[in-house]
Short mmCIF file of C-alpha atoms and ligand atoms in Angstrom, two decimals:
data_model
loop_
_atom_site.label_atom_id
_atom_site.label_comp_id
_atom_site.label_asym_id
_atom_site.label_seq_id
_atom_site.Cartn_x
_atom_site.Cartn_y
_atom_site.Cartn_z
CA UNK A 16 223.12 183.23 14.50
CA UNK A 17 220.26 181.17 16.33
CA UNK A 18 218.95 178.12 14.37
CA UNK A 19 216.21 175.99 14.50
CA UNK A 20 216.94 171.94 13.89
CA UNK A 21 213.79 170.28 13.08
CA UNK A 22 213.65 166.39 12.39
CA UNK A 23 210.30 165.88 11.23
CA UNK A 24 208.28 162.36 11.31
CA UNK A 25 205.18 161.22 9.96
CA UNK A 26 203.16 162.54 13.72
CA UNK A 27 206.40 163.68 15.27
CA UNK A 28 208.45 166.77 15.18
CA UNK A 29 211.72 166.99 17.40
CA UNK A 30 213.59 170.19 17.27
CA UNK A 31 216.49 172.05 19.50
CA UNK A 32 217.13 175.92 19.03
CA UNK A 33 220.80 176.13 19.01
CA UNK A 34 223.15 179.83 19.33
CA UNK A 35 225.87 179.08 16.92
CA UNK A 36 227.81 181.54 19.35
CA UNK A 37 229.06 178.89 21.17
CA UNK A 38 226.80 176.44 19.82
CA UNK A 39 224.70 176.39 22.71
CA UNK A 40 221.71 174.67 23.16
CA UNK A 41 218.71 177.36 24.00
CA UNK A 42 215.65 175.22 24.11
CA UNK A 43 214.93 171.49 22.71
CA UNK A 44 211.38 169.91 22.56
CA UNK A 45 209.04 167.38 21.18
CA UNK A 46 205.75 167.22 18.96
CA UNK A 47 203.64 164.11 19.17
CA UNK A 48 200.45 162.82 18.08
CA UNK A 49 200.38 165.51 15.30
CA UNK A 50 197.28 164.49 13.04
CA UNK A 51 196.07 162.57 15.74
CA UNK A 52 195.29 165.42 18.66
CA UNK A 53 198.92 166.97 19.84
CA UNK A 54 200.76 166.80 22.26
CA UNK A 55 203.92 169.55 22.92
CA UNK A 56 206.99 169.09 25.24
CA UNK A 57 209.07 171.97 25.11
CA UNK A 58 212.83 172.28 27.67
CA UNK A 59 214.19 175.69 27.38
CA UNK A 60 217.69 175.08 28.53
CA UNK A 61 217.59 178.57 30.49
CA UNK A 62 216.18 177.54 33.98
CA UNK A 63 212.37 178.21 33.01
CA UNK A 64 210.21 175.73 33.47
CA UNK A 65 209.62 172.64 30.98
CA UNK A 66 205.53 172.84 28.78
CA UNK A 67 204.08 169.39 28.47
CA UNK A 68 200.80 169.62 27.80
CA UNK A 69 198.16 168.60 24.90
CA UNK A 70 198.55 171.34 21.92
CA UNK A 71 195.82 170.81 19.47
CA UNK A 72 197.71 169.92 15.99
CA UNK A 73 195.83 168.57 13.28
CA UNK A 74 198.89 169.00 11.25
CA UNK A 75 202.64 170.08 11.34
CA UNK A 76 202.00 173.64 10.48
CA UNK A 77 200.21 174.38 14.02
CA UNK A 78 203.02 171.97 15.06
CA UNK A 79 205.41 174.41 13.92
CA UNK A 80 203.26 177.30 14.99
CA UNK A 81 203.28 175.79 18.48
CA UNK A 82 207.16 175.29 18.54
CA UNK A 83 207.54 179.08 17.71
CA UNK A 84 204.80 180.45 19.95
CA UNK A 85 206.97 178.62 22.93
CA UNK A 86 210.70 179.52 22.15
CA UNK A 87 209.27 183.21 21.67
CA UNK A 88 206.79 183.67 24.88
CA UNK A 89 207.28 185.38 28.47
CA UNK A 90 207.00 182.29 30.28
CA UNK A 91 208.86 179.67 28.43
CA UNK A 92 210.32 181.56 25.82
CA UNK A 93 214.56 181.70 24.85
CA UNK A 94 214.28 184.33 22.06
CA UNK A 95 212.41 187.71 22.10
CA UNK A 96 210.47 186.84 18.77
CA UNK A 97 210.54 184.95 15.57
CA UNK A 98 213.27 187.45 13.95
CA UNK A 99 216.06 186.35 15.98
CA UNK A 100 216.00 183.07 14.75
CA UNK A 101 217.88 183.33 11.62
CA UNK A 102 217.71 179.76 9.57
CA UNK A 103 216.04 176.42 10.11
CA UNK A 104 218.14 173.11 9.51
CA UNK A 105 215.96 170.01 8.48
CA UNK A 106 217.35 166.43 9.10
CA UNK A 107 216.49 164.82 5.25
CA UNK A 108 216.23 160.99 5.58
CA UNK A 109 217.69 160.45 1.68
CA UNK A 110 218.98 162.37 -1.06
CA UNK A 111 219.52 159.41 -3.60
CA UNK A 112 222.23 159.70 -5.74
CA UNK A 113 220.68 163.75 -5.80
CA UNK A 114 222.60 165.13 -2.73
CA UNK A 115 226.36 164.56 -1.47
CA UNK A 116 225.95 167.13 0.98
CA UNK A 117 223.86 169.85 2.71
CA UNK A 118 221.67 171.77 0.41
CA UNK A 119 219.96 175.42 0.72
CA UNK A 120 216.38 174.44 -0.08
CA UNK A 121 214.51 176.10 -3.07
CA UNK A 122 211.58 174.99 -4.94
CA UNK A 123 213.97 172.73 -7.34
CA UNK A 124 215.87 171.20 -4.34
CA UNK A 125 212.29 170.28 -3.01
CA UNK A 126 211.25 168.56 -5.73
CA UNK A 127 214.87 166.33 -5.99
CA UNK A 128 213.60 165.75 -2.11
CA UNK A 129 210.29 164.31 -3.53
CA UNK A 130 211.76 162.33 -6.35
CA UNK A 131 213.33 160.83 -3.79
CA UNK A 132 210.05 159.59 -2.13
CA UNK A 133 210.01 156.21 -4.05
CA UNK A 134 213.31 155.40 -1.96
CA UNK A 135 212.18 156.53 1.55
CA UNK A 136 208.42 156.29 0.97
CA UNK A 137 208.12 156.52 5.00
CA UNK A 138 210.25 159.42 5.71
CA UNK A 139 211.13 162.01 2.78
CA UNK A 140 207.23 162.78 2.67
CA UNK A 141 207.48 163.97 6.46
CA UNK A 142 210.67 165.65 5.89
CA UNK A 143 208.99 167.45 2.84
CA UNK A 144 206.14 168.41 5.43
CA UNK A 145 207.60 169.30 7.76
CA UNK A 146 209.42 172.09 5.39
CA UNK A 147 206.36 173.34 3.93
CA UNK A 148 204.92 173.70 7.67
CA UNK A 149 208.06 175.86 7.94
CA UNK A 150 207.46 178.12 4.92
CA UNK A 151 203.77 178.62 5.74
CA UNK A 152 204.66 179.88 9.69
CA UNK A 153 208.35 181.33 9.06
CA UNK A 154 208.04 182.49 5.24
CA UNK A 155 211.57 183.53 3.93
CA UNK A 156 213.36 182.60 6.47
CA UNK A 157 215.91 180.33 5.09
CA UNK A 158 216.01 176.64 5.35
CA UNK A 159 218.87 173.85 4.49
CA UNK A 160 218.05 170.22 4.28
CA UNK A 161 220.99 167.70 5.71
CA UNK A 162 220.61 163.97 4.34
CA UNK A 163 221.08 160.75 6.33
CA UNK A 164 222.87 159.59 2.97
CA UNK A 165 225.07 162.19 2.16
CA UNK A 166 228.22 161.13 3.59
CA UNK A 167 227.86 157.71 2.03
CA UNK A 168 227.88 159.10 -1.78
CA UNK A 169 232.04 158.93 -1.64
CA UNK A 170 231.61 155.20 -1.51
CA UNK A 171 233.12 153.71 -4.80
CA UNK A 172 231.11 151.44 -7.12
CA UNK A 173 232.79 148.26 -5.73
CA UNK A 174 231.12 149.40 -2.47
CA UNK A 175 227.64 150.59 -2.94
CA UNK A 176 226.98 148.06 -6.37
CA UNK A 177 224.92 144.99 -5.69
CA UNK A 178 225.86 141.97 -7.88
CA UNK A 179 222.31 142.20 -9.72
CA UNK A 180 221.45 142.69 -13.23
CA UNK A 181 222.60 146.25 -13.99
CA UNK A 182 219.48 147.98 -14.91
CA UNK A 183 218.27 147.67 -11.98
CA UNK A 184 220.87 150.04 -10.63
CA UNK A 185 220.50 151.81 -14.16
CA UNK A 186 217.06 152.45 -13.73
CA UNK A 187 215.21 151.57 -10.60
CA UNK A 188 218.27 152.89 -8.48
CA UNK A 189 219.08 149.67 -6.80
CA UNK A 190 222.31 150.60 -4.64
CA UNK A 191 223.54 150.82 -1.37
CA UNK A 192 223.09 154.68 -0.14
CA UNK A 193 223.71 153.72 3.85
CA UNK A 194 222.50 156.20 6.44
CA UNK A 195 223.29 157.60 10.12
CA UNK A 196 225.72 159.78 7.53
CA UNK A 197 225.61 162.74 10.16
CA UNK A 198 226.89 160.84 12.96
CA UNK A 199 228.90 159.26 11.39
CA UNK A 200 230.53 162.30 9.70
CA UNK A 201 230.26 164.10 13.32
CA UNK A 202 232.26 161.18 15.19
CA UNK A 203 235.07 161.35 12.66
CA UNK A 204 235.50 164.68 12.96
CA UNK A 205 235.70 164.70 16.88
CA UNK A 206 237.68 161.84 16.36
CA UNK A 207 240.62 163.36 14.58
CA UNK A 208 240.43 166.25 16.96
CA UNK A 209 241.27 164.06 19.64
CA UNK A 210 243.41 162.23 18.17
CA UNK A 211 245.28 165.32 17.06
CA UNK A 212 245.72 164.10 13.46
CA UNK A 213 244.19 165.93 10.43
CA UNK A 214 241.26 163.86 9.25
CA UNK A 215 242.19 162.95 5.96
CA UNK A 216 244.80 161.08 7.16
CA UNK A 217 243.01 158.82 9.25
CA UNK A 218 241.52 155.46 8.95
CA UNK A 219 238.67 155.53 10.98
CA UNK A 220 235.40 152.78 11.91
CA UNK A 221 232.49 154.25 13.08
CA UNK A 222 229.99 152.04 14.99
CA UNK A 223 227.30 153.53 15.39
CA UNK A 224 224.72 151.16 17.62
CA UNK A 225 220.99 152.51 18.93
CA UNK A 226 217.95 151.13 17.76
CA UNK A 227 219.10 151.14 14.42
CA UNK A 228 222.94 150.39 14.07
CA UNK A 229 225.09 150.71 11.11
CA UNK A 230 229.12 150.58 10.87
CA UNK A 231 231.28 153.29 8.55
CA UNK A 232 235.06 152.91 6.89
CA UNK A 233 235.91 156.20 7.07
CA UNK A 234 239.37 156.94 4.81
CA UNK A 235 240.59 160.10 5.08
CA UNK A 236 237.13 161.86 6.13
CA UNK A 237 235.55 160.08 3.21
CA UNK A 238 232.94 157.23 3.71
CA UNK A 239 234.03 154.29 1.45
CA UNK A 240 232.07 151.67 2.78
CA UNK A 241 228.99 151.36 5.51
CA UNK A 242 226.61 148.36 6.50
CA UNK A 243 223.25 149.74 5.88
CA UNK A 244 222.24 149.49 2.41
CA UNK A 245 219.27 150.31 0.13
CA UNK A 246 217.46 150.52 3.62
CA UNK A 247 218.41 151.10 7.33
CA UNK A 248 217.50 146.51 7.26
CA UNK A 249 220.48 145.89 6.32
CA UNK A 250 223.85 145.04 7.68
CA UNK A 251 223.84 144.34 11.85
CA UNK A 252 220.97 142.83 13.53
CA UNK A 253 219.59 145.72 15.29
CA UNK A 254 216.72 146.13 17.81
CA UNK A 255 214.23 145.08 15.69
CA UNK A 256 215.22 144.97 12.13
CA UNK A 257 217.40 141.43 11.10
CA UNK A 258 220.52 143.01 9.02
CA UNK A 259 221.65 140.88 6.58
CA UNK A 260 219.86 137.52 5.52
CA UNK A 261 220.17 135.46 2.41
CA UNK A 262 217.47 136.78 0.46
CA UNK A 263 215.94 133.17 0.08
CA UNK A 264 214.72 133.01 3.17
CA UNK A 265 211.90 135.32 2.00
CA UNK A 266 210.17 132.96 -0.93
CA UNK A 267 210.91 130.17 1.66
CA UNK A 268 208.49 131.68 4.28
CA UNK A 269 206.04 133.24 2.19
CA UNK A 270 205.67 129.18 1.29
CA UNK A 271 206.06 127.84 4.37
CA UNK A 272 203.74 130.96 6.26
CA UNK A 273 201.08 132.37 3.71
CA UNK A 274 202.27 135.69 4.93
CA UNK A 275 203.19 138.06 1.43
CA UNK A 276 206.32 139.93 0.87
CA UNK A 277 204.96 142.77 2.35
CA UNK A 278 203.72 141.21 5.67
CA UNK A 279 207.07 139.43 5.68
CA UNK A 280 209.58 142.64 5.20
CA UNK A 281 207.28 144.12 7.94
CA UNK A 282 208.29 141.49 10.41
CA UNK A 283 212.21 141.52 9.53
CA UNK A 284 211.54 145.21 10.40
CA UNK A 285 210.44 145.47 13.45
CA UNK A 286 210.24 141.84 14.96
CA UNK A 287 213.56 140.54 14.13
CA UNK A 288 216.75 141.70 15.66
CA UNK A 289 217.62 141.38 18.77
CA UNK A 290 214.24 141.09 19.86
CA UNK A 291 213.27 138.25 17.14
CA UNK A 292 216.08 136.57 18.54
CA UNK A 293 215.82 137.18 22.34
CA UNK A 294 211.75 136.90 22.41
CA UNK A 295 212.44 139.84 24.93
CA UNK A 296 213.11 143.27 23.80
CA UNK A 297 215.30 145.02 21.67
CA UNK A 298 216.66 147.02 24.01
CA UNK A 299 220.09 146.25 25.11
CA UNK A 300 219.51 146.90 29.03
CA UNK A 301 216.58 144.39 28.91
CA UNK A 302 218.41 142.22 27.57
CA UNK A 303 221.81 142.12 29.85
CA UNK A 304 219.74 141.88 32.67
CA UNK A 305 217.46 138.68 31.12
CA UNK A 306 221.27 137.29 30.23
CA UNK A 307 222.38 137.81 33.70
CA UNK A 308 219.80 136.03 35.00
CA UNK A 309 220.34 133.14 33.15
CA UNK A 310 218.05 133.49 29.96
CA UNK A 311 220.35 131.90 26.87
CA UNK A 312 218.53 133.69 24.11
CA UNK A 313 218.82 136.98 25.51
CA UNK A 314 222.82 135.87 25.55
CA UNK A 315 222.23 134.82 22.07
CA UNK A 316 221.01 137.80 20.87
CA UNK A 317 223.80 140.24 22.41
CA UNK A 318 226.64 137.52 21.51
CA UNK A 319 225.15 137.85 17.79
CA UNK A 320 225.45 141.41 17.61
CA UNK A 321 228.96 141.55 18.88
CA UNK A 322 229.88 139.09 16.45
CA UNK A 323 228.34 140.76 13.47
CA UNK A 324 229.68 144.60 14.79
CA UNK A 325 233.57 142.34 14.94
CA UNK A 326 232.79 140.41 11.70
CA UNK A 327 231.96 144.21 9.85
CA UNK A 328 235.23 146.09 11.26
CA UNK A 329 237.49 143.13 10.31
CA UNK A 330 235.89 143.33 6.82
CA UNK A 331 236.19 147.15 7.01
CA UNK A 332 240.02 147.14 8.54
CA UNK A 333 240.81 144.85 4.82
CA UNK A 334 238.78 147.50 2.78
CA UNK A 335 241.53 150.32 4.30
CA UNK A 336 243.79 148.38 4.41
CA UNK A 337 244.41 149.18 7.88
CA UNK A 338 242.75 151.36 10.37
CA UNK A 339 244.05 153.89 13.24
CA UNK A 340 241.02 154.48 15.28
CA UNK A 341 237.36 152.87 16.24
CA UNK A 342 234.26 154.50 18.17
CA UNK A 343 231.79 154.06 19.25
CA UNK A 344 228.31 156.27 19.49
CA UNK A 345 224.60 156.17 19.88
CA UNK A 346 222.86 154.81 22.68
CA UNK A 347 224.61 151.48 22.83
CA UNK A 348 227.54 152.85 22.01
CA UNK A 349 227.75 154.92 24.44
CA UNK A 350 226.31 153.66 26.98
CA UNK A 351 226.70 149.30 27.02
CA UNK A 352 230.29 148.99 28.64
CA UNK A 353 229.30 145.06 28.29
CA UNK A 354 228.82 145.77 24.15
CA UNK A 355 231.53 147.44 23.50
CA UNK A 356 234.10 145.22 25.43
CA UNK A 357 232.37 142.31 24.17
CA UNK A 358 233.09 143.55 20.74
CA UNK A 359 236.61 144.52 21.44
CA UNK A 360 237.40 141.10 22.73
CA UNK A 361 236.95 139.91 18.88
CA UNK A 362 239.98 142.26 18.04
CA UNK A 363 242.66 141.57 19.67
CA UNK A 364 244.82 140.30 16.56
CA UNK A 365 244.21 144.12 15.66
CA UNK A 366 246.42 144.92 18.99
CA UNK A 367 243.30 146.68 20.53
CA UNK A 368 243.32 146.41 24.20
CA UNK A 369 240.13 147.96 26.32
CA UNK A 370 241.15 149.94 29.72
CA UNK A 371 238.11 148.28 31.96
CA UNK A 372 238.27 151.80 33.93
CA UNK A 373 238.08 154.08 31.01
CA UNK A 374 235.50 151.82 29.32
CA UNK A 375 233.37 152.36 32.66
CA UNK A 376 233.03 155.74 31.77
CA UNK A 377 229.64 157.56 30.46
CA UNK A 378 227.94 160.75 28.25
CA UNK A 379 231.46 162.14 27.55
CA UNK A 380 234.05 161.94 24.81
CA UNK A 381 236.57 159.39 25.93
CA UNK A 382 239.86 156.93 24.48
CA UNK A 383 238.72 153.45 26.43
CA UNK A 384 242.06 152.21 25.21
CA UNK A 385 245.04 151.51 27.02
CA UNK A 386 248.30 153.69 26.39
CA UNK A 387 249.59 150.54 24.48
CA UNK A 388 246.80 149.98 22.38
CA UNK A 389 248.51 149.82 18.62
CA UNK A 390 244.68 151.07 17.56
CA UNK A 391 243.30 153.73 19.85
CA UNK A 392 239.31 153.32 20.90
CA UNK A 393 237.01 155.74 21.88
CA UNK A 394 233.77 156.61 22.72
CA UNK A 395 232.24 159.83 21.28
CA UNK A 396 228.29 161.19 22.08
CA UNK A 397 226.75 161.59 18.56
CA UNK A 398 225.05 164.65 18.13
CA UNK A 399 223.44 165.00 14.50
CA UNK A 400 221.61 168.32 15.51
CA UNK A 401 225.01 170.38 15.59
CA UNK A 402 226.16 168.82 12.36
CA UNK A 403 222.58 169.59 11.01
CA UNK A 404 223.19 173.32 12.61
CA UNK A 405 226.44 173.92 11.72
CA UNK A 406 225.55 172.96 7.99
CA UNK A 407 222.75 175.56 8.23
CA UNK A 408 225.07 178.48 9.15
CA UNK A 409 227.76 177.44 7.09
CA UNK A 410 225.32 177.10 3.91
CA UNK A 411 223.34 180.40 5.06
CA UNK A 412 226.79 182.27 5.03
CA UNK A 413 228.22 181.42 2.06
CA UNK A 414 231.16 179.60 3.72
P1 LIG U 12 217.88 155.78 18.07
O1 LIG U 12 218.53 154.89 17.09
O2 LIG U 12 216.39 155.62 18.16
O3 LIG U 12 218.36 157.22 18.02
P2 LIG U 12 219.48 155.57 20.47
O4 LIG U 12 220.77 155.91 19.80
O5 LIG U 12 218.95 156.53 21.47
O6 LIG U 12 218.36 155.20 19.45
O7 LIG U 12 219.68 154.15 21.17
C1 LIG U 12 218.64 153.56 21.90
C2 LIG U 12 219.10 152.20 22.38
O8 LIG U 12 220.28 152.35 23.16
C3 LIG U 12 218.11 151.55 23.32
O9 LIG U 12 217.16 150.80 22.65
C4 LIG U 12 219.01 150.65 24.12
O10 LIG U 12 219.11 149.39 23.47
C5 LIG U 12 220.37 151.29 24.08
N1 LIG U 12 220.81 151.78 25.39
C6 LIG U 12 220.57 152.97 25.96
N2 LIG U 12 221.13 153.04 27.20
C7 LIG U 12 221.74 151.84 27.40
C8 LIG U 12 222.50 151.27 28.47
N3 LIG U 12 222.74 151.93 29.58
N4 LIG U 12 222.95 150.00 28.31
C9 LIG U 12 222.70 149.31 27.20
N5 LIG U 12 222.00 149.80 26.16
C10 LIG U 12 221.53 151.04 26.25
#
């Protein structure tokens, strides 16, 4: 079965056309500007050549009529025509309290999507587009949505409560829901596999650290605790969002600033983080080359987020009461040697010693342990589109 992945944004659409025989990767591209005027760049993985040109796209159906006219034409084309491709996957941002897992999508199932909206008022109205744009190129064909929060809705009530006034969970839906629930579920899986130990009985941390970053106890192939909360702010300092702050701050510096709550949240969003801090960037190569030459806030910044990613998977090793492996994913993850030794470093008293040789390594699933490492560490590519298709077929199936 061939399936379309689609992970629609509010002027974006990326998608990969994956044969679950094998779970190869036929073709993967990118819609920008959509709304705007359109742009399409479209990599069929079968040695014809790569489409990046302009693609007029005043919305995400001619989007999706533009992805399909590609993966099915002579020159650029993977499949022979629309027929072959037998379901399409959509990444969901949240399902609320609505979805623990994947979900077939029918009318009612897109209306618990839009209920939703008040949660994710960013992203679930994209996602919902970018399933109607479906419908209206690919009619029946069917479709399954997979939600960032998903994995998270094991987490008990000690976990995901926040010590407020109850009705505000009750009725407004205060809570933590955490995201990044496909990687995270992905890693764990892989995990156990190379561990060679049946996943629920493992105690696993997942770190996953790219521009947004979050951190996952994962007992027994169930998530009972993550650092993200009722939005991707919380938890780490990331790239550009600050993770956890007292709360205070904010009625402080609306006083202090004249700036509102809104204006406010908007900079703890996307000019906090590492790049708040730093005055730099937020990305992590920017930044160990400013702290190599010498600039102390760039240091500050990537000495912050180690200490937060240690702090979390000390508090997370407690919650489990133990743990038997970490990884790390994402682009940090896998990628920032520096990072993830710098983090390691913080947990020794966990007998976790790094293997500088192993920990060199890149783009593949590794242990960056050494043999005598009492908890083994490893590094494992996330890759949410073959959760997202696997899902699909397993859902379309009946399995
Ligand atoms: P997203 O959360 O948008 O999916 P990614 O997982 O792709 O992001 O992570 C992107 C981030 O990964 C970049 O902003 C950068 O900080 C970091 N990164 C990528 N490559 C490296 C590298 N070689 N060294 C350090 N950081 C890296």
């Amino acid at each position: 079965m061939k399936i379309l992945v689609i992970n629609c944004g509010s002027s974006s659409l990326k998608y990969q056309l994956l044969d679950m025989e094998g779970e190869k990767l036929l073709a993967k591209g990118l819609c920008e500007r959509i709304g705007i005027d359109g742009h399409l760049t479209h990599k069929p993985q079968n040695g014809k050549p790569t489409f990046n040109e302009d693609v007029a796209m005043p919305t995400h159906t001619e989007a999706i009529a533009a992805v399909l006219d590609k993966l099915t034409s002579a020159q650029y084309g993977v499949v022979d025509s629309m027929s072959e491709i037998g379901a399409v996957g959509h990444r969901v941002v949240h399902g609320g309290e609505k979805f623990a897992a994947s979900v077939r999508i029918d009318d009612a199932v897109l209306s618990a999507i839009s209920e939703c909206i008040p949660l994710a008022p960013l992203h679930n109205p994209a996602n919902i587009t970018g399933i109607e744009a479906c419908k209206a190129v690919m009619g029946d064909v069917p479709q399954v949505a997979v939600f960032d929060t998903a994995f998270h809705q094991s987490m008990p009530g000690k976990a995901f409560m926040y010590a407020i006034p109850y009705e505000y969970y009750t009725d407004l839906k205060v809570r933590r829901y955490g995201f990044h629930g496909t990687s995270h579920r992905y890693v764990a899986k892989r995990a156990a596999e190379m561990l060679g130990k049946p996943l629920e009985e493992l105690k696993l941390i997942s770190c996953h650290m790219g521009n947004g970053s979050s951190i996952c106890a994962i007992d027994g192939g169930r998530s009972v605790d993550t650092s993200m909360g009722f939005t991707p702010i919380a938890g780490l300092p990331m790239g550009t969002r600050c993770g956890d702050i007292d709360v205070s701050i904010l009625e402080y510096l609306a006083a202090n600033t004249g700036k509102d709550v809104k204006e406010l949240t908007n900079i703890l969003n996307k000019k906090s983080g590492v790049l708040g801090v730093s005055g730099i960037s937020s990305d992590f190569r920017d930044l160990d080359n400013a702290a190599q030459e010498g600039n102390d806030r760039a240091a500050l910044a990537l000495e912050m987020f180690c200490y937060a990613v240690a702090k979390t998977v000390g508090g997370y090793v407690a919650a489990m009461n133990g743990v038997d492996g970490i990884i790390f994913t994402a682009g940090i993850g896998e990628n920032s040697a520096d990072t993830r030794a710098g983090i390691c470093e913080y947990l020794g008293y966990l007998g976790i010693s790094i293997c500088s040789e192993r920990n060199a390594k890149r783009g593949e699933d590794t242990f960056i342990s050494t043999d005598d490492s009492r908890v083994r560490v490893m590094v494992i590519p996330t890759n949410e589109e073959l959760v997202i298709a696997r899902d699909t077929r397993d859902i379309v199936l009946g399995k």
